[in-house]
Amino acid sequence: MKIINPQKCVVFFDFDNTISTCDVFDSMLPVFSRDDLWVSLEKEWEQGKIGSHKCLKDQMKGMVITKAQLDKYLSAIRLDAYFTKLVKELSLKGIKVVILSDNFDYILKRIFCGHGIKNLKIYSNKLKFSGSRIIPEFPYRNKKCDICAHCKTKNLLANVSRDSIIIYVGDGRSDICPSRYADIVFAKDSLLRHFKENGFTCLAYKSLKDVYTYFKRSFA
């Protein structure tokens, strides 16, 4: 699809394994969980027996971590090397950027701040601290759907108009539903497999360098 008017574009990014180089919350589980219950919960989620709301909520019950410990851990999280360049390129073209994540607001904002990235529009689950416990909140959950803790589709649709060109960049199960509304989808990993298995059109990418190159060529 040729983009004629970049100012009509809205680019939606998943966070874990898309902007970040790992699944941040999953990487925390073996480090801060007091038992192995998180492993069976993860398997049930992978098999589709439970949704991410139950999985995240119950996994978090087994974690012991203070705010200071979390801050220290998050300071080592790496982002895709091209994310900052990509956001700058989109900003120069007047393109709206929105982050949609099934992770938690404190985690995302802390990581972005550590990389000098500010003023991004972020929709995610929320996090509170109580001593050595972290307490999740799910303000964007669709109670009629058990698949995701955060209904990304709802927040995607709230940020576009009828003539918007919707571009989605993601990798996982929580990206399947919102990506159906996109005009252009960049996909990898399980999202890419879903598109291929169902005969849907998408652009495969390995890193955000591929997405950056696409936009540079589109507006050259």
mmCIF file of N, CA, C and O in Angstrom, residues 171-220:
data_model
loop_
_atom_site.group_PDB
_atom_site.id
_atom_site.type_symbol
_atom_site.label_atom_id
_atom_site.label_comp_id
_atom_site.label_asym_id
_atom_site.label_seq_id
_atom_site.Cartn_x
_atom_site.Cartn_y
_atom_site.Cartn_z
ATOM 1 N N ASP A 171 3.933 -8.702 17.430
ATOM 2 C CA ASP A 171 4.553 -10.020 17.325
ATOM 3 C C ASP A 171 3.746 -11.160 17.948
ATOM 4 O O ASP A 171 4.032 -12.325 17.697
ATOM 5 N N GLY A 172 2.747 -10.848 18.803
ATOM 6 C CA GLY A 172 2.164 -11.917 19.607
ATOM 7 C C GLY A 172 0.664 -12.051 19.554
ATOM 8 O O GLY A 172 -0.032 -11.410 18.758
ATOM 9 N N ARG A 173 0.165 -12.903 20.451
ATOM 10 C CA ARG A 173 -1.253 -13.244 20.474
ATOM 11 C C ARG A 173 -2.144 -12.043 20.753
ATOM 12 O O ARG A 173 -3.229 -11.905 20.173
ATOM 13 N N SER A 174 -1.701 -11.145 21.618
ATOM 14 C CA SER A 174 -2.529 -9.982 21.954
ATOM 15 C C SER A 174 -2.613 -8.983 20.801
ATOM 16 O O SER A 174 -3.390 -8.032 20.853
ATOM 17 N N ASP A 175 -1.811 -9.205 19.760
ATOM 18 C CA ASP A 175 -1.820 -8.306 18.592
ATOM 19 C C ASP A 175 -2.736 -8.800 17.475
ATOM 20 O O ASP A 175 -2.980 -8.069 16.513
ATOM 21 N N ILE A 176 -3.232 -10.020 17.593
ATOM 22 C CA ILE A 176 -4.034 -10.597 16.513
ATOM 23 C C ILE A 176 -5.312 -9.802 16.285
ATOM 24 O O ILE A 176 -5.630 -9.415 15.151
ATOM 25 N N CYS A 177 -6.053 -9.546 17.340
ATOM 26 C CA CYS A 177 -7.337 -8.857 17.201
ATOM 27 C C CYS A 177 -7.179 -7.421 16.688
ATOM 28 O O CYS A 177 -7.805 -7.057 15.686
ATOM 29 N N PRO A 178 -6.341 -6.581 17.306
ATOM 30 C CA PRO A 178 -6.242 -5.201 16.806
ATOM 31 C C PRO A 178 -5.647 -5.092 15.414
ATOM 32 O O PRO A 178 -6.010 -4.196 14.644
ATOM 33 N N SER A 179 -4.765 -6.010 15.048
ATOM 34 C CA SER A 179 -4.124 -5.933 13.733
ATOM 35 C C SER A 179 -5.121 -6.172 12.597
ATOM 36 O O SER A 179 -4.867 -5.789 11.461
ATOM 37 N N ARG A 180 -6.259 -6.763 12.909
ATOM 38 C CA ARG A 180 -7.283 -6.989 11.879
ATOM 39 C C ARG A 180 -7.872 -5.678 11.353
ATOM 40 O O ARG A 180 -8.440 -5.650 10.271
ATOM 41 N N TYR A 181 -7.731 -4.632 12.128
ATOM 42 C CA TYR A 181 -8.277 -3.333 11.721
ATOM 43 C C TYR A 181 -7.256 -2.488 10.973
ATOM 44 O O TYR A 181 -7.564 -1.376 10.550
ATOM 45 N N ALA A 182 -6.047 -2.998 10.840
ATOM 46 C CA ALA A 182 -4.966 -2.211 10.237
ATOM 47 C C ALA A 182 -4.951 -2.325 8.716
ATOM 48 O O ALA A 182 -5.300 -3.361 8.143
ATOM 49 N N ASP A 183 -4.523 -1.258 8.076
ATOM 50 C CA ASP A 183 -4.320 -1.257 6.635
ATOM 51 C C ASP A 183 -2.981 -1.892 6.276
ATOM 52 O O ASP A 183 -2.836 -2.509 5.219
ATOM 53 N N ILE A 184 -2.004 -1.706 7.145
ATOM 54 C CA ILE A 184 -0.671 -2.286 6.959
ATOM 55 C C ILE A 184 -0.258 -2.928 8.276
ATOM 56 O O ILE A 184 -0.332 -2.296 9.332
ATOM 57 N N VAL A 185 0.172 -4.186 8.222
ATOM 58 C CA VAL A 185 0.612 -4.888 9.428
ATOM 59 C C VAL A 185 2.045 -5.370 9.250
ATOM 60 O O VAL A 185 2.368 -6.031 8.255
ATOM 61 N N PHE A 186 2.894 -5.015 10.199
ATOM 62 C CA PHE A 186 4.239 -5.577 10.296
ATOM 63 C C PHE A 186 4.173 -6.674 11.357
ATOM 64 O O PHE A 186 3.788 -6.419 12.497
ATOM 65 N N ALA A 187 4.550 -7.889 10.987
ATOM 66 C CA ALA A 187 4.380 -9.023 11.895
ATOM 67 C C ALA A 187 5.634 -9.893 11.957
ATOM 68 O O ALA A 187 6.358 -10.044 10.969
ATOM 69 N N LYS A 188 5.852 -10.459 13.134
ATOM 70 C CA LYS A 188 6.880 -11.474 13.302
ATOM 71 C C LYS A 188 6.384 -12.498 14.326
ATOM 72 O O LYS A 188 5.328 -12.317 14.946
ATOM 73 N N ASP A 189 7.115 -13.580 14.487
ATOM 74 C CA ASP A 189 6.829 -14.615 15.481
ATOM 75 C C ASP A 189 5.387 -15.128 15.371
ATOM 76 O O ASP A 189 4.943 -15.426 14.275
ATOM 77 N N SER A 190 4.659 -15.239 16.475
ATOM 78 C CA SER A 190 3.341 -15.885 16.425
ATOM 79 C C SER A 190 2.321 -15.069 15.643
ATOM 80 O O SER A 190 1.397 -15.619 15.044
ATOM 81 N N LEU A 191 2.474 -13.746 15.607
ATOM 82 C CA LEU A 191 1.557 -12.925 14.801
ATOM 83 C C LEU A 191 1.776 -13.208 13.317
ATOM 84 O O LEU A 191 0.817 -13.335 12.545
ATOM 85 N N LEU A 192 3.019 -13.339 12.915
ATOM 86 C CA LEU A 192 3.333 -13.659 11.525
ATOM 87 C C LEU A 192 2.793 -15.040 11.164
ATOM 88 O O LEU A 192 2.213 -15.227 10.082
ATOM 89 N N ARG A 193 2.949 -16.019 12.061
ATOM 90 C CA ARG A 193 2.429 -17.366 11.796
ATOM 91 C C ARG A 193 0.908 -17.329 11.625
ATOM 92 O O ARG A 193 0.355 -17.997 10.749
ATOM 93 N N HIS A 194 0.241 -16.542 12.464
ATOM 94 C CA HIS A 194 -1.212 -16.415 12.365
ATOM 95 C C HIS A 194 -1.618 -15.866 10.997
ATOM 96 O O HIS A 194 -2.552 -16.389 10.364
ATOM 97 N N PHE A 195 -0.936 -14.850 10.538
ATOM 98 C CA PHE A 195 -1.268 -14.252 9.241
ATOM 99 C C PHE A 195 -1.020 -15.237 8.108
ATOM 100 O O PHE A 195 -1.843 -15.357 7.183
ATOM 101 N N LYS A 196 0.076 -15.956 8.164
ATOM 102 C CA LYS A 196 0.398 -16.915 7.110
ATOM 103 C C LYS A 196 -0.598 -18.074 7.096
ATOM 104 O O LYS A 196 -1.063 -18.495 6.033
ATOM 105 N N GLU A 197 -0.927 -18.595 8.285
ATOM 106 C CA GLU A 197 -1.834 -19.737 8.381
ATOM 107 C C GLU A 197 -3.239 -19.396 7.897
ATOM 108 O O GLU A 197 -3.967 -20.274 7.426
ATOM 109 N N ASN A 198 -3.621 -18.125 8.018
ATOM 110 C CA ASN A 198 -4.962 -17.717 7.638
ATOM 111 C C ASN A 198 -5.021 -16.993 6.292
ATOM 112 O O ASN A 198 -6.080 -16.509 5.886
ATOM 113 N N GLY A 199 -3.890 -16.928 5.620
ATOM 114 C CA GLY A 199 -3.854 -16.329 4.292
ATOM 115 C C GLY A 199 -4.023 -14.819 4.280
ATOM 116 O O GLY A 199 -4.459 -14.254 3.266
ATOM 117 N N PHE A 200 -3.677 -14.160 5.391
ATOM 118 C CA PHE A 200 -3.792 -12.706 5.463
ATOM 119 C C PHE A 200 -2.493 -12.064 4.989
ATOM 120 O O PHE A 200 -1.409 -12.636 5.091
ATOM 121 N N THR A 201 -2.614 -10.843 4.490
ATOM 122 C CA THR A 201 -1.446 -10.113 3.992
ATOM 123 C C THR A 201 -0.790 -9.312 5.099
ATOM 124 O O THR A 201 -1.466 -8.621 5.871
ATOM 125 N N CYS A 202 0.510 -9.412 5.193
ATOM 126 C CA CYS A 202 1.269 -8.603 6.155
ATOM 127 C C CYS A 202 2.689 -8.444 5.638
ATOM 128 O O CYS A 202 3.090 -9.074 4.655
ATOM 129 N N LEU A 203 3.450 -7.606 6.299
ATOM 130 C CA LEU A 203 4.862 -7.413 5.993
ATOM 131 C C LEU A 203 5.675 -8.046 7.121
ATOM 132 O O LEU A 203 5.567 -7.627 8.280
ATOM 133 N N ALA A 204 6.456 -9.038 6.795
ATOM 134 C CA ALA A 204 7.293 -9.685 7.812
ATOM 135 C C ALA A 204 8.463 -8.772 8.157
ATOM 136 O O ALA A 204 9.012 -8.094 7.291
ATOM 137 N N TYR A 205 8.815 -8.737 9.428
ATOM 138 C CA TYR A 205 9.979 -7.951 9.846
ATOM 139 C C TYR A 205 10.766 -8.730 10.887
ATOM 140 O O TYR A 205 10.215 -9.552 11.620
ATOM 141 N N LYS A 206 12.057 -8.490 10.937
ATOM 142 C CA LYS A 206 12.911 -9.133 11.933
ATOM 143 C C LYS A 206 13.222 -8.192 13.088
ATOM 144 O O LYS A 206 13.343 -8.611 14.232
ATOM 145 N N SER A 207 13.380 -6.910 12.767
ATOM 146 C CA SER A 207 13.629 -5.885 13.780
ATOM 147 C C SER A 207 13.013 -4.584 13.284
ATOM 148 O O SER A 207 12.562 -4.494 12.137
ATOM 149 N N LEU A 208 13.007 -3.575 14.128
ATOM 150 C CA LEU A 208 12.423 -2.297 13.730
ATOM 151 C C LEU A 208 13.240 -1.583 12.670
ATOM 152 O O LEU A 208 12.774 -0.605 12.089
ATOM 153 N N LYS A 209 14.426 -2.087 12.386
ATOM 154 C CA LYS A 209 15.197 -1.545 11.265
ATOM 155 C C LYS A 209 14.407 -1.731 9.971
ATOM 156 O O LYS A 209 14.406 -0.846 9.103
ATOM 157 N N ASP A 210 13.708 -2.862 9.841
ATOM 158 C CA ASP A 210 12.906 -3.128 8.641
ATOM 159 C C ASP A 210 11.748 -2.141 8.535
ATOM 160 O O ASP A 210 11.419 -1.668 7.440
ATOM 161 N N VAL A 211 11.127 -1.819 9.676
ATOM 162 C CA VAL A 211 10.014 -0.867 9.690
ATOM 163 C C VAL A 211 10.524 0.536 9.379
ATOM 164 O O VAL A 211 9.914 1.279 8.604
ATOM 165 N N TYR A 212 11.661 0.885 9.957
ATOM 166 C CA TYR A 212 12.286 2.185 9.712
ATOM 167 C C TYR A 212 12.605 2.354 8.225
ATOM 168 O O TYR A 212 12.308 3.391 7.618
ATOM 169 N N THR A 213 13.166 1.318 7.627
ATOM 170 C CA THR A 213 13.521 1.365 6.204
ATOM 171 C C THR A 213 12.278 1.540 5.343
ATOM 172 O O THR A 213 12.287 2.293 4.355
ATOM 173 N N TYR A 214 11.198 0.876 5.715
ATOM 174 C CA TYR A 214 9.940 0.998 4.974
ATOM 175 C C TYR A 214 9.464 2.451 4.954
ATOM 176 O O TYR A 214 9.100 2.975 3.897
ATOM 177 N N PHE A 215 9.465 3.088 6.099
ATOM 178 C CA PHE A 215 8.985 4.473 6.178
ATOM 179 C C PHE A 215 9.934 5.431 5.464
ATOM 180 O O PHE A 215 9.483 6.373 4.809
ATOM 181 N N LYS A 216 11.213 5.224 5.556
ATOM 182 C CA LYS A 216 12.173 6.073 4.851
ATOM 183 C C LYS A 216 11.955 5.995 3.350
ATOM 184 O O LYS A 216 11.988 7.027 2.648
ATOM 185 N N ARG A 217 11.689 4.792 2.846
ATOM 186 C CA ARG A 217 11.465 4.636 1.412
ATOM 187 C C ARG A 217 10.104 5.171 0.988
ATOM 188 O O ARG A 217 9.968 5.711 -0.112
ATOM 189 N N SER A 218 9.112 5.026 1.865
ATOM 190 C CA SER A 218 7.749 5.472 1.530
ATOM 191 C C SER A 218 7.656 6.971 1.366
ATOM 192 O O SER A 218 6.859 7.468 0.566
ATOM 193 N N PHE A 219 8.466 7.688 2.137
ATOM 194 C CA PHE A 219 8.366 9.152 2.125
ATOM 195 C C PHE A 219 9.594 9.823 1.516
ATOM 196 O O PHE A 219 9.820 10.994 1.698
ATOM 197 N N ALA A 220 10.392 9.036 0.809
ATOM 198 C CA ALA A 220 11.608 9.602 0.191
ATOM 199 C C ALA A 220 11.230 10.577 -0.917
ATOM 200 O O ALA A 220 10.241 10.406 -1.614
#
